[in-house]
């Protein structure tokens, strides 16, 4: 039985179908997945690749996530917080480079107060035509409402894994405040944000079942933007340190944090969410500097997020080591990316690059929602 009456043979996106594709290793069989993901990408979001300038505004963080190099207990990391004028200058640089939006990303930093971010958002909106995405972790509804009112358009908050037990292990609650990222995403949607989420592929303890559920969740929650990258071990963290092996799932069930599995996850995400904005992530480019960005764009992605953080700060925003482009100026990255995109026969998207919903509303009567 197909998952929906008109699902294409071989592309039934129920849990068993997604899991079978995730575990497929035969390169000839996978060609079908790659070409279907590319076809769906082209028919729903076209050949434009939208560029979002990434500004890493603060490396301070109060959380203890077991995977992230910026976690509060990381010692020997020189922390920084950009000031509003520096952030505005980066946004102006992004405009000069032809980007249609910026992403203000940071750790969960109480020093980025409600007023601080509201002032920055207002200034960017006053001085540039950019769409603004915030990615500042779990914040109060009061903060989120104030920032939306100031002009923020979008918010990124990855749920990291849909497995609740794994999530609680890798993402300890703040004392007395249970973390519920999905609930925050839904509230932000009600506030009028476009919402983005995503997962890491190959987190120690992540099973094939869990990863398949992640992809179905993107679809079921009708997410606007979806970032999928490989888990990259950071030696500053428990999951990248000498005891990391203790966290792994049994060998046949542990998802590997490799390029192939990340690309399969990305391609299936495109099939599940045909009109979502899906970036080719820095983590994948870090794993495969030669071809990572391109392979993602060929297998479902339609967005790239070039870094426009000033160079002295960039190396200090060390979520994981060896981050791609860490020593490239914003202008060098822009030239490099334009070349890569044109060589693929694609175009640079102009304007804010919001999600353009092409979704058929009748999920039961259509093949991948076409
Ligand atoms: N490897 C890969 N991605 C990571 N992130 C955090 N730590 C790592 C890591 N070690 C991702 C998380 C987070 C995003 C900002 O970066 O998914 O949401
Ligand atoms: Fe940064 Fe190529 S994208 S140097």
CSV table of C-alpha atoms and ligand atoms in Angstrom, one decimal, residues 285 289 293 304-307 314 324-330 332-338 340, ligand 2:
chain,number,residue,atom,x,y,z
A,285,UNK,CA,31.1,22.0,3.4
A,289,UNK,CA,35.5,21.2,1.2
A,293,UNK,CA,28.3,22.7,-1.1
A,304,UNK,CA,23.6,29.0,1.0
A,305,UNK,CA,24.6,31.0,4.1
A,306,UNK,CA,27.9,32.7,3.4
A,307,UNK,CA,29.6,34.0,6.6
A,314,UNK,CA,34.9,34.0,13.2
A,324,UNK,CA,34.8,25.8,6.3
A,325,UNK,CA,35.7,29.4,5.1
A,326,UNK,CA,36.9,30.4,8.6
A,327,UNK,CA,39.7,32.5,7.1
A,328,UNK,CA,38.0,33.8,3.9
A,329,UNK,CA,36.8,37.4,3.7
A,330,UNK,CA,33.1,37.9,3.0
A,332,UNK,CA,36.2,36.1,-1.2
A,333,UNK,CA,33.3,33.8,-0.2
A,334,UNK,CA,30.9,35.7,-2.3
A,335,UNK,CA,33.1,35.3,-5.4
A,336,UNK,CA,33.7,31.7,-4.7
A,337,UNK,CA,30.1,30.9,-4.2
A,338,UNK,CA,28.9,32.8,-7.2
A,340,UNK,CA,30.2,27.5,-7.8
B,2,LIG,FE1,33.6,30.6,1.4
B,2,LIG,FE2,34.0,29.3,-1.0
B,2,LIG,S1,32.2,29.6,0.1
B,2,LIG,S2,35.4,30.4,0.3
